[in-house]
């Protein structure tokens, strides 16, 4: 029997937190291992409970979701935890900051239960939750706030084709669209994406888009 995905729910609104936990706990492949109402407690619980995914609110007391996400999934974290951010407002700048902090995706709080469950399962596999066009819209809206990266992609050994694929990812193209644009198979695209993430030490497509903006590959 497959081990259930372990989920920690963090939201300062008790009603929402309980609702999320109830929905998640009813699934045979998901298990709620803890609940809390602030980011500091989320970080503490994650270190003890070792969840696979943390469902994280953004605006919370003691420690907000952005700072908590950075401590759980940011650069340099020895054992990063996958974080799924939830927010009240679409394309909220705080969500953007959370993605930069290491989150693997975001959902709106009014999303149907099926989307929440899909999001948790998607993030747990290591994939980014955001659709490519949503990723581009989100990052593009706050591109002016992105600090230039110290290094360029070619400094870390990306081939010309990999750079081309990275640009297309940043421009919001899906794997199938990239395949059609470059006249290659989707499997080949997946291989390129995997190589790009490995070479740049990135977790998923969300981080790849942010990196591309910081490196000046997308505007």
Tab-separated table of N, CA, C and O in Angstrom, residues 106-202:
chain	number	residue	atom	x	y	z
A	106	UNK	N	0.713	28.087	-5.830
A	106	UNK	CA	-0.280	28.742	-4.986
A	106	UNK	C	-1.681	28.414	-5.450
A	106	UNK	O	-1.916	28.017	-6.589
A	107	UNK	N	-2.615	28.565	-4.530
A	107	UNK	CA	-4.037	28.403	-4.801
A	107	UNK	C	-4.792	29.546	-4.143
A	107	UNK	O	-4.316	30.157	-3.190
A	108	UNK	N	-5.975	29.828	-4.650
A	108	UNK	CA	-6.856	30.779	-3.994
A	108	UNK	C	-7.657	30.044	-2.924
A	108	UNK	O	-8.004	28.875	-3.084
A	109	UNK	N	-7.975	30.749	-1.855
A	109	UNK	CA	-8.705	30.114	-0.763
A	109	UNK	C	-10.115	29.689	-1.165
A	109	UNK	O	-10.699	28.808	-0.544
A	110	UNK	N	-10.662	30.344	-2.192
A	110	UNK	CA	-12.010	29.973	-2.612
A	110	UNK	C	-12.008	28.923	-3.723
A	110	UNK	O	-13.028	28.662	-4.354
A	111	UNK	N	-10.858	28.291	-3.952
A	111	UNK	CA	-10.780	27.232	-4.965
A	111	UNK	C	-11.612	26.032	-4.515
A	111	UNK	O	-11.739	25.773	-3.316
A	112	UNK	N	-12.190	25.292	-5.445
A	112	UNK	CA	-12.956	24.100	-5.083
A	112	UNK	C	-12.063	23.083	-4.362
A	112	UNK	O	-10.849	23.047	-4.597
A	113	UNK	N	-12.626	22.257	-3.512
A	113	UNK	CA	-11.843	21.244	-2.797
A	113	UNK	C	-10.995	20.375	-3.722
A	113	UNK	O	-9.860	20.031	-3.386
A	114	UNK	N	-11.538	20.051	-4.895
A	114	UNK	CA	-10.791	19.203	-5.832
A	114	UNK	C	-9.487	19.866	-6.252
A	114	UNK	O	-8.474	19.184	-6.462
A	115	UNK	N	-9.486	21.200	-6.385
A	115	UNK	CA	-8.267	21.907	-6.767
A	115	UNK	C	-7.242	21.881	-5.644
A	115	UNK	O	-6.040	21.759	-5.891
A	116	UNK	N	-7.714	21.999	-4.421
A	116	UNK	CA	-6.796	21.911	-3.284
A	116	UNK	C	-6.129	20.544	-3.247
A	116	UNK	O	-4.902	20.442	-3.092
A	117	UNK	N	-6.907	19.508	-3.407
A	117	UNK	CA	-6.364	18.146	-3.371
A	117	UNK	C	-5.405	17.901	-4.529
A	117	UNK	O	-4.337	17.308	-4.362
A	118	UNK	N	-5.796	18.386	-5.713
A	118	UNK	CA	-4.915	18.258	-6.880
A	118	UNK	C	-3.617	19.012	-6.647
A	118	UNK	O	-2.532	18.529	-6.989
A	119	UNK	N	-3.729	20.193	-6.051
A	119	UNK	CA	-2.539	20.994	-5.784
A	119	UNK	C	-1.572	20.294	-4.849
A	119	UNK	O	-0.363	20.279	-5.082
A	120	UNK	N	-2.094	19.709	-3.797
A	120	UNK	CA	-1.243	19.000	-2.839
A	120	UNK	C	-0.543	17.827	-3.510
A	120	UNK	O	0.663	17.623	-3.353
A	121	UNK	N	-1.300	17.062	-4.279
A	121	UNK	CA	-0.715	15.888	-4.957
A	121	UNK	C	0.321	16.312	-5.992
A	121	UNK	O	1.357	15.672	-6.146
A	122	UNK	N	0.038	17.400	-6.700
A	122	UNK	CA	0.969	17.893	-7.719
A	122	UNK	C	2.274	18.346	-7.092
A	122	UNK	O	3.367	17.973	-7.527
A	123	UNK	N	2.177	19.174	-6.053
A	123	UNK	CA	3.365	19.687	-5.376
A	123	UNK	C	4.159	18.551	-4.745
A	123	UNK	O	5.392	18.563	-4.754
A	124	UNK	N	3.465	17.552	-4.222
A	124	UNK	CA	4.143	16.433	-3.569
A	124	UNK	C	5.029	15.652	-4.533
A	124	UNK	O	6.051	15.091	-4.131
A	125	UNK	N	4.671	15.638	-5.815
A	125	UNK	CA	5.467	14.914	-6.803
A	125	UNK	C	6.719	15.681	-7.211
A	125	UNK	O	7.575	15.161	-7.918
A	126	UNK	N	6.807	16.947	-6.773
A	126	UNK	CA	7.960	17.758	-7.147
A	126	UNK	C	7.676	18.675	-8.313
A	126	UNK	O	8.549	19.431	-8.752
A	127	UNK	N	6.442	18.641	-8.822
A	127	UNK	CA	6.074	19.508	-9.940
A	127	UNK	C	5.551	20.843	-9.416
A	127	UNK	O	5.109	20.952	-8.280
A	128	UNK	N	5.604	21.853	-10.266
A	128	UNK	CA	5.039	23.150	-9.907
A	128	UNK	C	3.542	23.118	-10.173
A	128	UNK	O	3.088	22.551	-11.151
A	129	UNK	N	2.784	23.756	-9.298
A	129	UNK	CA	1.337	23.750	-9.454
A	129	UNK	C	0.865	24.735	-10.508
A	129	UNK	O	-0.131	24.512	-11.165
A	130	UNK	N	1.570	25.831	-10.696
A	130	UNK	CA	1.085	26.893	-11.564
A	130	UNK	C	1.103	26.498	-13.025
A	130	UNK	O	2.066	25.942	-13.529
A	131	UNK	N	0.032	26.823	-13.718
A	131	UNK	CA	0.019	26.655	-15.162
A	131	UNK	C	1.012	27.638	-15.760
A	131	UNK	O	1.210	28.734	-15.220
A	132	UNK	N	1.663	27.309	-16.864
A	132	UNK	CA	2.686	28.189	-17.440
A	132	UNK	C	2.220	29.613	-17.661
A	132	UNK	O	2.919	30.566	-17.337
A	133	UNK	N	0.996	29.792	-18.185
A	133	UNK	CA	0.530	31.149	-18.454
A	133	UNK	C	0.295	31.925	-17.160
A	133	UNK	O	0.525	33.143	-17.100
A	134	UNK	N	-0.134	31.233	-16.113
A	134	UNK	CA	-0.327	31.893	-14.821
A	134	UNK	C	1.029	32.265	-14.232
A	134	UNK	O	1.206	33.340	-13.655
A	135	UNK	N	2.000	31.378	-14.370
A	135	UNK	CA	3.341	31.651	-13.876
A	135	UNK	C	3.896	32.915	-14.523
A	135	UNK	O	4.423	33.798	-13.859
A	136	UNK	N	3.773	33.018	-15.831
A	136	UNK	CA	4.304	34.189	-16.541
A	136	UNK	C	3.594	35.458	-16.111
A	136	UNK	O	4.204	36.505	-15.908
A	137	UNK	N	2.272	35.374	-15.959
A	137	UNK	CA	1.511	36.555	-15.552
A	137	UNK	C	1.925	37.004	-14.159
A	137	UNK	O	2.111	38.189	-13.892
A	138	UNK	N	2.087	36.045	-13.270
A	138	UNK	CA	2.451	36.361	-11.895
A	138	UNK	C	3.829	36.991	-11.813
A	138	UNK	O	4.014	38.059	-11.235
A	139	UNK	N	4.824	36.333	-12.410
A	139	UNK	CA	6.180	36.839	-12.345
A	139	UNK	C	6.330	38.113	-13.161
A	139	UNK	O	6.993	39.061	-12.758
A	140	UNK	N	5.680	38.156	-14.321
A	140	UNK	CA	5.777	39.330	-15.168
A	140	UNK	C	5.245	40.579	-14.502
A	140	UNK	O	5.787	41.674	-14.680
A	141	UNK	N	4.219	40.429	-13.713
A	141	UNK	CA	3.621	41.582	-13.049
A	141	UNK	C	4.587	42.237	-12.072
A	141	UNK	O	4.558	43.445	-11.868
A	142	UNK	N	5.471	41.414	-11.500
A	142	UNK	CA	6.402	41.941	-10.507
A	142	UNK	C	7.854	41.856	-10.975
A	142	UNK	O	8.766	41.885	-10.168
A	143	UNK	N	8.038	41.770	-12.296
A	143	UNK	CA	9.386	41.633	-12.844
A	143	UNK	C	10.297	42.781	-12.428
A	143	UNK	O	11.497	42.608	-12.217
A	144	UNK	N	9.732	43.975	-12.302
A	144	UNK	CA	10.544	45.142	-11.958
A	144	UNK	C	11.154	45.034	-10.572
A	144	UNK	O	12.144	45.694	-10.265
A	145	UNK	N	10.580	44.177	-9.738
A	145	UNK	CA	11.068	44.039	-8.374
A	145	UNK	C	12.153	42.976	-8.249
A	145	UNK	O	12.728	42.799	-7.192
A	146	UNK	N	12.393	42.245	-9.332
A	146	UNK	CA	13.372	41.160	-9.283
A	146	UNK	C	14.782	41.719	-9.411
A	146	UNK	O	15.106	42.406	-10.369
A	147	UNK	N	15.623	41.421	-8.474
A	147	UNK	CA	17.002	41.887	-8.535
A	147	UNK	C	17.777	41.082	-9.569
A	147	UNK	O	17.619	39.877	-9.668
A	148	UNK	N	18.653	41.722	-10.332
A	148	UNK	CA	19.451	40.997	-11.324
A	148	UNK	C	20.292	39.913	-10.658
A	148	UNK	O	20.816	40.102	-9.571
A	149	UNK	N	20.378	38.791	-11.329
A	149	UNK	CA	21.190	37.698	-10.794
A	149	UNK	C	22.664	38.009	-10.982
A	149	UNK	O	23.061	38.711	-11.917
A	150	UNK	N	23.488	37.459	-10.115
A	150	UNK	CA	24.929	37.695	-10.209
A	150	UNK	C	25.538	36.939	-11.381
A	150	UNK	O	26.497	37.380	-11.989
A	151	UNK	N	24.975	35.779	-11.678
A	151	UNK	CA	25.511	34.980	-12.779
A	151	UNK	C	24.500	34.830	-13.892
A	151	UNK	O	23.312	35.060	-13.716
A	152	UNK	N	24.958	34.480	-15.055
A	152	UNK	CA	24.084	34.241	-16.186
A	152	UNK	C	23.967	32.734	-16.419
A	152	UNK	O	24.846	31.965	-16.040
A	153	UNK	N	22.873	32.284	-17.082
A	153	UNK	CA	22.690	30.864	-17.311
A	153	UNK	C	23.856	30.196	-18.021
A	153	UNK	O	24.200	29.056	-17.736
A	154	UNK	N	24.492	30.925	-18.962
A	154	UNK	CA	25.596	30.298	-19.682
A	154	UNK	C	26.826	30.108	-18.788
A	154	UNK	O	27.734	29.359	-19.117
A	155	UNK	N	26.844	30.813	-17.641
A	155	UNK	CA	27.956	30.631	-16.711
A	155	UNK	C	27.937	29.264	-16.051
A	155	UNK	O	28.939	28.795	-15.536
A	156	UNK	N	26.762	28.652	-16.025
A	156	UNK	CA	26.638	27.346	-15.372
A	156	UNK	C	26.504	26.218	-16.387
A	156	UNK	O	26.093	25.116	-16.060
A	157	UNK	N	26.828	26.487	-17.613
A	157	UNK	CA	26.933	25.426	-18.600
A	157	UNK	C	25.680	25.055	-19.353
A	157	UNK	O	25.584	23.939	-19.871
A	158	UNK	N	24.699	25.957	-19.454
A	158	UNK	CA	23.532	25.656	-20.275
A	158	UNK	C	23.908	25.734	-21.747
A	158	UNK	O	24.603	26.648	-22.163
A	159	UNK	N	23.430	24.769	-22.517
A	159	UNK	CA	23.680	24.785	-23.948
A	159	UNK	C	22.757	25.812	-24.611
A	159	UNK	O	21.770	26.255	-24.005
A	160	UNK	N	23.046	26.221	-25.844
A	160	UNK	CA	22.159	27.155	-26.544
A	160	UNK	C	20.714	26.667	-26.596
A	160	UNK	O	19.778	27.450	-26.440
A	161	UNK	N	20.531	25.363	-26.811
A	161	UNK	CA	19.170	24.813	-26.858
A	161	UNK	C	18.496	24.881	-25.495
A	161	UNK	O	17.315	25.203	-25.383
A	162	UNK	N	19.244	24.612	-24.433
A	162	UNK	CA	18.683	24.694	-23.085
A	162	UNK	C	18.300	26.129	-22.746
A	162	UNK	O	17.267	26.373	-22.114
A	163	UNK	N	19.125	27.085	-23.169
A	163	UNK	CA	18.788	28.490	-22.966
A	163	UNK	C	17.499	28.851	-23.706
A	163	UNK	O	16.659	29.603	-23.194
A	164	UNK	N	17.352	28.298	-24.904
A	164	UNK	CA	16.155	28.561	-25.693
A	164	UNK	C	14.922	28.004	-24.990
A	164	UNK	O	13.873	28.665	-24.922
A	165	UNK	N	15.046	26.791	-24.459
A	165	UNK	CA	13.932	26.176	-23.734
A	165	UNK	C	13.595	26.987	-22.482
A	165	UNK	O	12.427	27.218	-22.170
A	166	UNK	N	14.621	27.464	-21.780
A	166	UNK	CA	14.402	28.264	-20.580
A	166	UNK	C	13.646	29.546	-20.924
A	166	UNK	O	12.735	29.963	-20.195
A	167	UNK	N	14.023	30.186	-22.022
A	167	UNK	CA	13.310	31.406	-22.439
A	167	UNK	C	11.836	31.112	-22.725
A	167	UNK	O	10.949	31.897	-22.376
A	168	UNK	N	11.579	29.984	-23.368
A	168	UNK	CA	10.199	29.631	-23.704
A	168	UNK	C	9.393	29.302	-22.453
A	168	UNK	O	8.203	29.630	-22.359
A	169	UNK	N	10.027	28.658	-21.482
A	169	UNK	CA	9.353	28.403	-20.199
A	169	UNK	C	8.959	29.729	-19.563
A	169	UNK	O	7.840	29.909	-19.083
A	170	UNK	N	9.909	30.671	-19.553
A	170	UNK	CA	9.657	31.978	-18.944
A	170	UNK	C	8.589	32.763	-19.684
A	170	UNK	O	7.897	33.601	-19.095
A	171	UNK	N	8.431	32.480	-20.971
A	171	UNK	CA	7.410	33.163	-21.759
A	171	UNK	C	6.048	32.503	-21.653
A	171	UNK	O	5.110	32.870	-22.371
A	172	UNK	N	5.945	31.503	-20.766
A	172	UNK	CA	4.646	30.919	-20.476
A	172	UNK	C	4.236	29.746	-21.330
A	172	UNK	O	3.069	29.337	-21.313
A	173	UNK	N	5.163	29.158	-22.082
A	173	UNK	CA	4.803	28.028	-22.930
A	173	UNK	C	4.816	26.721	-22.137
A	173	UNK	O	5.689	26.504	-21.303
A	174	UNK	N	3.852	25.871	-22.418
A	174	UNK	CA	3.808	24.540	-21.821
A	174	UNK	C	4.779	23.631	-22.570
A	174	UNK	O	5.337	24.006	-23.614
A	175	UNK	N	4.975	22.418	-22.069
A	175	UNK	CA	5.878	21.480	-22.737
A	175	UNK	C	5.422	21.187	-24.162
A	175	UNK	O	6.235	21.119	-25.089
A	176	UNK	N	4.120	21.017	-24.348
A	176	UNK	CA	3.620	20.714	-25.693
A	176	UNK	C	3.831	21.900	-26.628
A	176	UNK	O	4.154	21.719	-27.817
A	177	UNK	N	3.669	23.117	-26.121
A	177	UNK	CA	3.878	24.305	-26.946
A	177	UNK	C	5.349	24.495	-27.281
A	177	UNK	O	5.703	24.907	-28.394
A	178	UNK	N	6.216	24.187	-26.313
A	178	UNK	CA	7.655	24.261	-26.574
A	178	UNK	C	8.040	23.247	-27.640
A	178	UNK	O	8.824	23.533	-28.557
A	179	UNK	N	7.474	22.044	-27.526
A	179	UNK	CA	7.758	20.990	-28.507
A	179	UNK	C	7.350	21.425	-29.910
A	179	UNK	O	8.091	21.222	-30.881
A	180	UNK	N	6.183	22.052	-30.013
A	180	UNK	CA	5.707	22.508	-31.324
A	180	UNK	C	6.572	23.644	-31.861
A	180	UNK	O	6.882	23.691	-33.061
A	181	UNK	N	6.985	24.537	-30.985
A	181	UNK	CA	7.808	25.673	-31.405
A	181	UNK	C	9.172	25.229	-31.903
A	181	UNK	O	9.674	25.733	-32.917
A	182	UNK	N	9.777	24.274	-31.204
A	182	UNK	CA	11.125	23.827	-31.560
A	182	UNK	C	11.125	22.600	-32.469
A	182	UNK	O	12.199	22.135	-32.869
A	183	UNK	N	9.937	22.099	-32.776
A	183	UNK	CA	9.769	20.916	-33.629
A	183	UNK	C	10.556	19.731	-33.043
A	183	UNK	O	11.402	19.127	-33.708
A	184	UNK	N	10.291	19.449	-31.791
A	184	UNK	CA	10.875	18.299	-31.116
A	184	UNK	C	9.762	17.610	-30.330
A	184	UNK	O	8.655	18.137	-30.213
A	185	UNK	N	10.045	16.424	-29.796
A	185	UNK	CA	9.023	15.695	-29.049
A	185	UNK	C	8.867	16.249	-27.636
A	185	UNK	O	9.780	16.902	-27.108
A	186	UNK	N	7.710	15.975	-27.021
A	186	UNK	CA	7.499	16.417	-25.646
A	186	UNK	C	8.460	15.732	-24.684
A	186	UNK	O	8.873	16.324	-23.683
A	187	UNK	N	8.815	14.491	-24.995
A	187	UNK	CA	9.779	13.783	-24.141
A	187	UNK	C	11.132	14.479	-24.161
A	187	UNK	O	11.822	14.570	-23.147
A	188	UNK	N	11.510	14.972	-25.336
A	188	UNK	CA	12.769	15.708	-25.444
A	188	UNK	C	12.700	16.996	-24.646
A	188	UNK	O	13.666	17.388	-23.973
A	189	UNK	N	11.551	17.661	-24.696
A	189	UNK	CA	11.375	18.885	-23.913
A	189	UNK	C	11.523	18.570	-22.432
A	189	UNK	O	12.204	19.297	-21.694
A	190	UNK	N	10.890	17.495	-21.974
A	190	UNK	CA	10.977	17.111	-20.565
A	190	UNK	C	12.429	16.874	-20.164
A	190	UNK	O	12.849	17.236	-19.060
A	191	UNK	N	13.206	16.285	-21.066
A	191	UNK	CA	14.618	16.046	-20.794
A	191	UNK	C	15.373	17.363	-20.641
A	191	UNK	O	16.175	17.536	-19.721
A	192	UNK	N	15.100	18.306	-21.540
A	192	UNK	CA	15.741	19.618	-21.453
A	192	UNK	C	15.373	20.332	-20.153
A	192	UNK	O	16.229	20.915	-19.481
A	193	UNK	N	14.086	20.286	-19.807
A	193	UNK	CA	13.627	20.945	-18.579
A	193	UNK	C	14.328	20.349	-17.372
A	193	UNK	O	14.793	21.061	-16.477
A	194	UNK	N	14.423	19.028	-17.334
A	194	UNK	CA	15.093	18.349	-16.219
A	194	UNK	C	16.556	18.763	-16.121
A	194	UNK	O	17.071	19.025	-15.025
A	195	UNK	N	17.226	18.853	-17.254
A	195	UNK	CA	18.643	19.261	-17.272
A	195	UNK	C	18.797	20.701	-16.779
A	195	UNK	O	19.715	21.016	-16.028
A	196	UNK	N	17.888	21.572	-17.213
A	196	UNK	CA	17.946	22.979	-16.808
A	196	UNK	C	17.796	23.101	-15.301
A	196	UNK	O	18.570	23.803	-14.633
A	197	UNK	N	16.814	22.414	-14.754
A	197	UNK	CA	16.579	22.479	-13.305
A	197	UNK	C	17.778	21.941	-12.534
A	197	UNK	O	18.177	22.501	-11.507
A	198	UNK	N	18.372	20.875	-13.051
A	198	UNK	CA	19.525	20.275	-12.374
A	198	UNK	C	20.732	21.205	-12.421
A	198	UNK	O	21.388	21.451	-11.408
A	199	UNK	N	21.022	21.744	-13.606
A	199	UNK	CA	22.196	22.603	-13.767
A	199	UNK	C	22.084	23.892	-12.963
A	199	UNK	O	23.082	24.389	-12.430
A	200	UNK	N	20.872	24.438	-12.887
A	200	UNK	CA	20.680	25.699	-12.178
A	200	UNK	C	20.299	25.490	-10.719
A	200	UNK	O	20.092	26.455	-9.982
A	201	UNK	N	20.206	24.233	-10.315
A	201	UNK	CA	19.857	23.886	-8.936
A	201	UNK	C	18.521	24.510	-8.552
A	201	UNK	O	18.369	25.149	-7.508
A	202	UNK	N	17.525	24.302	-9.420
A	202	UNK	CA	16.183	24.823	-9.201
A	202	UNK	C	15.234	23.673	-8.908
A	202	UNK	O	15.432	22.555	-9.388
